PDB file of C-alpha atoms in Angstrom:
ATOM      1  CA  MET Y   1       4.624-111.907 -95.745  1.00 88.00           C
ATOM      2  CA  THR Y   2       3.374-115.163 -94.767  1.00 89.00           C
ATOM      3  CA  ARG Y   3       4.371-117.270 -98.115  1.00 91.00           C
ATOM      4  CA  PHE Y   4       7.662-114.850 -97.721  1.00 94.00           C
ATOM      5  CA  ALA Y   5       8.636-116.070 -94.312  1.00 96.00           C
ATOM      6  CA  VAL Y   6       7.468-119.779 -94.674  1.00 95.00           C
ATOM      7  CA  ASN Y   7       9.372-119.937 -98.253  1.00 95.00           C
ATOM      8  CA  LEU Y   8      12.627-118.031 -96.438  1.00 96.00           C
ATOM      9  CA  GLY Y   9      12.612-121.186 -93.681  1.00 96.00           C
ATOM     10  CA  ASN Y  10      12.090-124.198 -96.070  1.00 96.00           C
ATOM     11  CA  ALA Y  11      14.681-122.481 -98.674  1.00 96.00           C
ATOM     12  CA  MET Y  12      17.623-121.797 -95.798  1.00 97.00           C
ATOM     13  CA  THR Y  13      16.657-125.127 -94.067  1.00 96.00           C
ATOM     14  CA  LEU Y  14      17.038-126.910 -97.454  1.00 94.00           C
ATOM     15  CA  LEU Y  15      19.772-124.874 -98.552  1.00 93.00           C
ATOM     16  CA  TYR Y  16      21.942-125.726 -95.922  1.00 94.00           C
ATOM     17  CA  LEU Y  17      21.086-129.247 -95.144  1.00 96.00           C
ATOM     18  CA  LEU Y  18      24.418-130.196 -97.140  1.00 96.00           C
ATOM     19  CA  TYR Y  19      26.317-128.303 -94.953  1.00 96.00           C
ATOM     20  CA  PHE Y  20      24.590-129.563 -91.663  1.00 97.00           C
ATOM     21  CA  LEU Y  21      25.341-133.151 -92.866  1.00 98.00           C
ATOM     22  CA  ARG Y  22      28.936-132.591 -93.422  1.00 97.00           C
ATOM     23  CA  ASP Y  23      29.770-130.115 -90.655  1.00 96.00           C
ATOM     24  CA  ARG Y  24      27.579-130.875 -87.992  1.00 96.00           C
ATOM     25  CA  ILE Y  25      26.482-134.608 -87.851  1.00 97.00           C
ATOM     26  CA  HIS Y  26      29.709-135.824 -89.680  1.00 97.00           C
ATOM     27  CA  TYR Y  27      28.080-138.306 -92.182  1.00 97.00           C
ATOM     28  CA  SER Y  28      30.972-139.381 -93.709  1.00 97.00           C
ATOM     29  CA  ARG Y  29      32.761-140.618 -90.362  1.00 97.00           C
ATOM     30  CA  LEU Y  30      29.000-142.223 -89.524  1.00 96.00           C
ATOM     31  CA  PHE Y  31      28.595-144.110 -92.594  1.00 97.00           C
ATOM     32  CA  PRO Y  32      32.552-144.849 -93.620  1.00 97.00           C
ATOM     33  CA  GLY Y  33      33.002-144.980 -97.388  1.00 96.00           C
ATOM     34  CA  HIS Y  34      29.599-142.516 -97.783  1.00 97.00           C
ATOM     35  CA  LYS Y  35      29.759-138.516 -98.548  1.00 97.00           C
ATOM     36  CA  ALA Y  36      27.472-136.345 -96.896  1.00 97.00           C
ATOM     37  CA  GLU Y  37      25.699-136.061-100.625  1.00 98.00           C
ATOM     38  CA  ASP Y  38      24.640-139.197-100.107  1.00 98.00           C
ATOM     39  CA  GLY Y  39      22.592-138.458 -96.989  1.00 98.00           C
ATOM     40  CA  LEU Y  40      21.540-135.360 -98.538  1.00 98.00           C
ATOM     41  CA  VAL Y  41      19.514-137.581-101.092  1.00 98.00           C
ATOM     42  CA  ILE Y  42      18.379-139.319 -98.317  1.00 98.00           C
ATOM     43  CA  LEU Y  43      16.519-136.555 -96.589  1.00 98.00           C
ATOM     44  CA  ILE Y  44      15.674-134.847 -99.378  1.00 98.00           C
ATOM     45  CA  LEU Y  45      13.803-137.644-100.682  1.00 98.00           C
ATOM     46  CA  ILE Y  46      12.046-137.893 -97.222  1.00 98.00           C
ATOM     47  CA  TYR Y  47      11.072-134.594 -97.697  1.00 98.00           C
ATOM     48  CA  LEU Y  48       9.565-135.168-100.891  1.00 97.00           C
ATOM     49  CA  ALA Y  49       7.415-138.167 -99.910  1.00 97.00           C
ATOM     50  CA  GLY Y  50       6.234-135.571 -97.094  1.00 97.00           C
ATOM     51  CA  VAL Y  51       5.336-133.108 -99.693  1.00 97.00           C
ATOM     52  CA  VAL Y  52       3.733-134.982-101.919  1.00 96.00           C
ATOM     53  CA  VAL Y  53       1.730-136.918 -99.319  1.00 95.00           C
ATOM     54  CA  THR Y  54       0.105-134.105 -97.421  1.00 95.00           C
ATOM     55  CA  ALA Y  55      -0.182-131.432-100.512  1.00 94.00           C
ATOM     56  CA  VAL Y  56      -2.858-133.662-102.165  1.00 93.00           C
ATOM     57  CA  THR Y  57      -4.551-135.010 -98.425  1.00 94.00           C
ATOM     58  CA  GLY Y  58      -3.944-131.199 -96.460  1.00 92.00           C
ATOM     59  CA  GLY Y  59      -5.618-129.608 -99.746  1.00 90.00           C
ATOM     60  CA  VAL Y  60      -8.653-131.925 -99.635  1.00 92.00           C
ATOM     61  CA  ILE Y  61      -9.154-131.588 -96.257  1.00 92.00           C
ATOM     62  CA  SER Y  62      -8.830-127.611 -96.963  1.00 90.00           C
ATOM     63  CA  ASP Y  63     -11.000-127.561 -99.778  1.00 90.00           C
ATOM     64  CA  ARG Y  64     -13.619-129.743 -97.624  1.00 93.00           C
ATOM     65  CA  SER Y  65     -13.773-127.651 -94.523  1.00 91.00           C
ATOM     66  CA  GLY Y  66     -13.339-124.343 -96.144  1.00 87.00           C
ATOM     67  CA  ARG Y  67     -10.815-123.636 -93.672  1.00 88.00           C
ATOM     68  CA  ARG Y  68      -7.536-122.070 -95.048  1.00 89.00           C
ATOM     69  CA  LYS Y  69      -5.736-120.017 -92.241  1.00 90.00           C
ATOM     70  CA  LEU Y  70      -5.703-122.693 -89.496  1.00 91.00           C
ATOM     71  CA  PRO Y  71      -4.037-125.474 -91.860  1.00 93.00           C
ATOM     72  CA  VAL Y  72      -1.760-122.612 -93.061  1.00 93.00           C
ATOM     73  CA  THR Y  73      -0.867-121.498 -89.507  1.00 94.00           C
ATOM     74  CA  VAL Y  74      -0.331-125.363 -88.229  1.00 94.00           C
ATOM     75  CA  SER Y  75       1.950-126.220 -91.245  1.00 95.00           C
ATOM     76  CA  GLY Y  76       3.992-123.467 -90.350  1.00 95.00           C
ATOM     77  CA  LEU Y  77       4.167-124.418 -86.816  1.00 97.00           C
ATOM     78  CA  VAL Y  78       5.056-128.322 -87.862  1.00 97.00           C
ATOM     79  CA  MET Y  79       7.520-127.027 -89.965  1.00 98.00           C
ATOM     80  CA  ALA Y  80       8.747-125.088 -86.983  1.00 98.00           C
ATOM     81  CA  VAL Y  81       9.405-128.377 -84.825  1.00 98.00           C
ATOM     82  CA  SER Y  82      11.642-129.702 -87.567  1.00 98.00           C
ATOM     83  CA  ALA Y  83      13.989-126.682 -87.344  1.00 98.00           C
ATOM     84  CA  ILE Y  84      13.931-126.536 -84.000  1.00 98.00           C
ATOM     85  CA  MET Y  85      14.853-130.816 -83.805  1.00 98.00           C
ATOM     86  CA  LEU Y  86      18.019-130.001 -86.206  1.00 98.00           C
ATOM     87  CA  ALA Y  87      18.809-127.138 -84.304  1.00 97.00           C
ATOM     88  CA  LEU Y  88      19.003-128.880 -80.659  1.00 97.00           C
ATOM     89  CA  TRP Y  89      19.312-132.328 -81.659  1.00 97.00           C
ATOM     90  CA  PRO Y  90      22.125-132.535 -84.003  1.00 96.00           C
ATOM     91  CA  SER Y  91      22.025-136.400 -85.201  1.00 97.00           C
ATOM     92  CA  TRP Y  92      21.089-138.788 -88.070  1.00 98.00           C
ATOM     93  CA  PRO Y  93      18.438-140.132 -86.939  1.00 98.00           C
ATOM     94  CA  ALA Y  94      16.507-136.379 -85.907  1.00 97.00           C
ATOM     95  CA  ALA Y  95      17.888-135.418 -89.526  1.00 98.00           C
ATOM     96  CA  ILE Y  96      15.874-138.175 -90.984  1.00 98.00           C
ATOM     97  CA  ALA Y  97      12.621-137.059 -88.690  1.00 98.00           C
ATOM     98  CA  ALA Y  98      12.946-133.928 -89.149  1.00 98.00           C
ATOM     99  CA  SER Y  99      13.367-133.875 -92.745  1.00 98.00           C
ATOM    100  CA  ALA Y 100       9.956-135.849 -92.917  1.00 98.00           C
ATOM    101  CA  ILE Y 101       8.536-133.419 -90.681  1.00 98.00           C
ATOM    102  CA  MET Y 102       9.330-130.479 -92.642  1.00 97.00           C
ATOM    103  CA  GLY Y 103       7.821-132.053 -95.828  1.00 97.00           C
ATOM    104  CA  LEU Y 104       4.709-132.673 -94.055  1.00 97.00           C
ATOM    105  CA  GLY Y 105       4.217-129.152 -92.900  1.00 97.00           C
ATOM    106  CA  PHE Y 106       5.799-127.767 -96.022  1.00 97.00           C
ATOM    107  CA  GLY Y 107       3.340-130.100 -98.516  1.00 96.00           C
ATOM    108  CA  VAL Y 108      -0.026-128.756 -96.089  1.00 95.00           C
ATOM    109  CA  TYR Y 109       1.360-125.099 -96.425  1.00 94.00           C
ATOM    110  CA  LEU Y 110       1.775-125.439-100.544  1.00 92.00           C
ATOM    111  CA  SER Y 111      -1.568-126.543-101.067  1.00 91.00           C
ATOM    112  CA  VAL Y 112      -3.643-124.379 -98.311  1.00 92.00           C
ATOM    113  CA  ASP Y 113      -1.948-121.427 -99.036  1.00 88.00           C
ATOM    114  CA  GLN Y 114      -2.142-121.618-102.927  1.00 85.00           C
ATOM    115  CA  ALA Y 115      -5.799-122.012-102.100  1.00 85.00           C
ATOM    116  CA  LEU Y 116      -5.934-118.980-100.071  1.00 86.00           C
ATOM    117  CA  VAL Y 117      -4.117-116.865-102.355  1.00 82.00           C
ATOM    118  CA  THR Y 118      -6.945-117.275-105.011  1.00 79.00           C
ATOM    119  CA  GLN Y 119      -9.520-116.148-102.529  1.00 81.00           C
ATOM    120  CA  VAL Y 120      -7.809-113.127-101.695  1.00 79.00           C
ATOM    121  CA  LEU Y 121      -6.621-111.525-105.169  1.00 74.00           C
ATOM    122  CA  PRO Y 122      -9.011-108.251-105.172  1.00 72.00           C
ATOM    123  CA  SER Y 123     -10.109-107.882-108.941  1.00 71.00           C
ATOM    124  CA  ALA Y 124      -9.691-109.153-112.094  1.00 71.00           C
ATOM    125  CA  ALA Y 125      -8.417-106.075-113.267  1.00 74.00           C
ATOM    126  CA  GLY Y 126      -5.377-106.355-111.027  1.00 75.00           C
ATOM    127  CA  ARG Y 127      -4.559-110.299-110.791  1.00 77.00           C
ATOM    128  CA  ALA Y 128      -1.655-109.962-112.918  1.00 83.00           C
ATOM    129  CA  LYS Y 129       0.096-107.826-110.737  1.00 84.00           C
ATOM    130  CA  ASP Y 130      -1.255-109.428-107.774  1.00 82.00           C
ATOM    131  CA  LEU Y 131       0.079-112.491-109.013  1.00 82.00           C
ATOM    132  CA  GLY Y 132       3.687-110.736-109.656  1.00 88.00           C
ATOM    133  CA  ILE Y 133       3.816-109.796-105.980  1.00 86.00           C
ATOM    134  CA  ILE Y 134       3.142-113.524-104.903  1.00 86.00           C
ATOM    135  CA  ASN Y 135       5.770-114.733-107.176  1.00 87.00           C
ATOM    136  CA  ILE Y 136       8.184-112.556-106.018  1.00 91.00           C
ATOM    137  CA  ALA Y 137       7.052-114.528-102.230  1.00 90.00           C
ATOM    138  CA  ASN Y 138       7.868-117.627-103.696  1.00 88.00           C
ATOM    139  CA  SER Y 139      11.018-116.778-105.517  1.00 92.00           C
ATOM    140  CA  GLY Y 140      12.692-113.833-103.354  1.00 94.00           C
ATOM    141  CA  PRO Y 141      13.163-116.279-100.281  1.00 95.00           C
ATOM    142  CA  GLN Y 142      15.234-118.753-102.560  1.00 93.00           C
ATOM    143  CA  VAL Y 143      17.479-115.777-103.564  1.00 95.00           C
ATOM    144  CA  LEU Y 144      18.009-113.949-100.147  1.00 95.00           C
ATOM    145  CA  ALA Y 145      18.212-117.670 -98.012  1.00 95.00           C
ATOM    146  CA  PRO Y 146      21.856-117.832 -98.849  1.00 94.00           C
ATOM    147  CA  ALA Y 147      22.728-114.119 -98.145  1.00 96.00           C
ATOM    148  CA  ILE Y 148      20.639-114.256 -94.577  1.00 96.00           C
ATOM    149  CA  ALA Y 149      21.704-117.902 -93.624  1.00 96.00           C
ATOM    150  CA  ALA Y 150      25.678-117.232 -94.162  1.00 96.00           C
ATOM    151  CA  PRO Y 151      26.664-115.294 -91.676  1.00 97.00           C
ATOM    152  CA  LEU Y 152      24.190-117.208 -89.165  1.00 97.00           C
ATOM    153  CA  VAL Y 153      26.176-120.189 -89.328  1.00 96.00           C
ATOM    154  CA  SER Y 154      29.509-118.337 -90.330  1.00 95.00           C
ATOM    155  CA  GLN Y 155      29.098-115.631 -87.660  1.00 96.00           C
ATOM    156  CA  LEU Y 156      26.421-115.714 -85.453  1.00 95.00           C
ATOM    157  CA  GLY Y 157      26.294-119.287 -83.776  1.00 95.00           C
ATOM    158  CA  GLY Y 158      26.278-121.430 -86.302  1.00 96.00           C
ATOM    159  CA  TYR Y 159      23.730-124.362 -87.240  1.00 97.00           C
ATOM    160  CA  PRO Y 160      21.597-123.980 -84.139  1.00 97.00           C
ATOM    161  CA  THR Y 161      21.214-120.264 -85.110  1.00 97.00           C
ATOM    162  CA  LEU Y 162      20.155-120.952 -88.179  1.00 98.00           C
ATOM    163  CA  TYR Y 163      17.956-123.680 -87.549  1.00 98.00           C
ATOM    164  CA  LEU Y 164      16.236-121.225 -84.559  1.00 98.00           C
ATOM    165  CA  SER Y 165      16.130-118.373 -87.019  1.00 98.00           C
ATOM    166  CA  VAL Y 166      13.922-120.880 -89.426  1.00 98.00           C
ATOM    167  CA  ALA Y 167      11.915-122.048 -86.547  1.00 98.00           C
ATOM    168  CA  ALA Y 168      11.207-118.343 -85.677  1.00 97.00           C
ATOM    169  CA  SER Y 169      10.447-117.180 -89.688  1.00 97.00           C
ATOM    170  CA  THR Y 170       7.886-120.116 -90.223  1.00 96.00           C
ATOM    171  CA  VAL Y 171       6.376-119.145 -87.105  1.00 97.00           C
ATOM    172  CA  LEU Y 172       5.832-115.479 -88.121  1.00 96.00           C
ATOM    173  CA  GLY Y 173       4.342-116.897 -91.266  1.00 93.00           C
ATOM    174  CA  SER Y 174       1.786-118.952 -89.231  1.00 90.00           C
ATOM    175  CA  ALA Y 175       1.130-115.648 -87.274  1.00 92.00           C
ATOM    176  CA  PHE Y 176       0.785-113.306 -90.478  1.00 90.00           C
ATOM    177  CA  VAL Y 177      -1.647-115.349 -92.330  1.00 89.00           C
ATOM    178  CA  TRP Y 178      -4.368-114.059 -89.367  1.00 88.00           C
ATOM    179  CA  LYS Y 179      -3.811-110.436 -90.588  1.00 86.00           C
ATOM    180  CA  ILE Y 180      -5.962-112.000 -93.507  1.00 83.00           C
ATOM    181  CA  ARG Y 181      -9.724-111.350 -92.732  1.00 77.00           C
ATOM    182  CA  SER Y 182     -11.622-112.190 -95.611  1.00 74.00           C
ATOM    183  CA  VAL Y 183     -11.260-116.110 -95.333  1.00 73.00           C
ATOM    184  CA  PRO Y 184     -11.800-118.791 -92.914  1.00 64.00           C
TER     185      PRO Y 184
END
C-alpha cells in the first residue's frame, strides 16, 4: 500500500504538469514565444536532478543507519509539501521549487523503499509472487493516475483538488509504512 500510494501521487503530479503549466500558470503568456511543453522540460529536468541526487545519498544514509521506515515517511511528507505548493501557490517560481522538492522526496523514497522491500520479502519460495505484487504497486498507479486525476481536475475543483489529493496520497503512503513491523 505504501508503494502504491506514493507512486500514485508521483504519477498524478507528473502526468498533469503540462496541463497545469498551460491552464493554471499560463506559461505561454508568461514567456511569450514559448510553449508549456518548454516549461515542462525544465520542470522535469529539475525533478530528475533531485531524484538522482537523493536516490544515491538517501540510500547510502539509510544503509549506514539501518533505518528504513523513517526515511520513507519523510520522503512521502516532502512530496506532500511539493503538492501543497502546487495547489496553493500556482506560479512559475513555485512550480520550479515544487519540482525540485518532489524530486528530492521521490529520490529518497525510491532507494530506501526498494531496500525496505528486500527486507520484508517473506520467503525465497514466494519471492516471484511477492515481487509481482510489488511490480503492480509500481505500475498500477501509472495506469490509474489518469482515471483518478481527470475527474479531479475537470469536475471536482481543478488543480488545487488534484494536488491536495496528491498530498493526501503521499501522506497515506508515509503512514502505511509504519504497519511494517519487521524493519526499523
